[in-house]
Amino acid sequence: MPISEQTHDIGLQIAEKHGLTVYDAMIVASALIARCTTLVSGDMQHGQLFDGRLKVRNPFQ
């Protein structure tokens, strides 16, 4: 599924700011745009907070 220009732009900013891969940053950007508060990921740091409102939960921790 194609992503929007907004998702792309936000994702690149997140990748640069937080040192994420572009792929992971696009997932974070999509979750932020969708107004999610929790993102479950086995690849990202447990407890990491994005934009003061999206918290990563690693199910393996």
Coordinates of C-alpha atoms in Angstrom, one line a residue:
M1 CA 0.0 0.0 0.0
P2 CA 1.4 3.4 -0.9
I3 CA 2.1 5.9 1.8
S4 CA 1.1 9.6 1.8
E5 CA 3.5 12.4 1.3
Q6 CA 2.8 13.5 4.9
T7 CA 3.7 10.0 6.2
H8 CA 6.9 10.1 4.1
D9 CA 8.0 13.5 5.4
I10 CA 7.2 12.8 9.0
G11 CA 8.9 9.4 8.7
L12 CA 12.1 10.9 7.4
Q13 CA 12.2 13.4 10.2
I14 CA 11.6 10.6 12.8
A15 CA 14.4 8.5 11.3
E16 CA 16.9 11.4 11.5
K17 CA 15.9 12.5 15.0
H18 CA 15.7 9.1 16.6
G19 CA 18.2 7.1 14.6
L20 CA 15.6 4.6 13.3
T21 CA 15.7 2.8 10.0
V22 CA 13.5 4.5 7.4
Y23 CA 11.2 1.4 7.5
D24 CA 10.7 1.6 11.3
A25 CA 10.3 5.4 11.1
M26 CA 7.5 5.0 8.5
I27 CA 5.7 2.6 10.9
V28 CA 6.0 5.2 13.7
A29 CA 4.9 8.0 11.5
S30 CA 1.8 6.0 10.4
A31 CA 0.9 5.3 14.0
L32 CA 1.3 8.9 15.0
I33 CA -0.9 10.1 12.1
A34 CA -3.5 7.5 13.1
R35 CA -3.3 8.9 16.7
C36 CA -2.3 5.6 18.2
T37 CA -0.9 5.7 21.8
T38 CA 0.8 2.3 21.8
L39 CA 3.0 0.6 19.2
V40 CA 3.8 -3.1 19.7
S41 CA 7.2 -3.9 18.1
G42 CA 9.8 -6.6 18.8
D43 CA 12.4 -4.4 17.0
M44 CA 12.2 -1.1 18.8
Q45 CA 13.3 -0.1 22.3
H46 CA 10.7 -0.9 25.0
G47 CA 9.3 2.2 26.5
Q48 CA 10.5 4.6 23.8
L49 CA 8.2 7.6 23.4
F50 CA 7.6 9.4 20.2
D51 CA 6.0 12.9 20.1
G52 CA 5.1 12.6 23.7
R53 CA 2.2 10.3 23.0
L54 CA 3.2 7.1 21.2
K55 CA 4.9 4.5 23.4
V56 CA 6.6 1.4 22.2
R57 CA 5.8 -1.9 23.9
N58 CA 8.1 -4.8 23.1
P59 CA 6.3 -8.0 23.8
F60 CA 9.5 -9.8 24.4
Q61 CA 10.5 -7.6 27.4

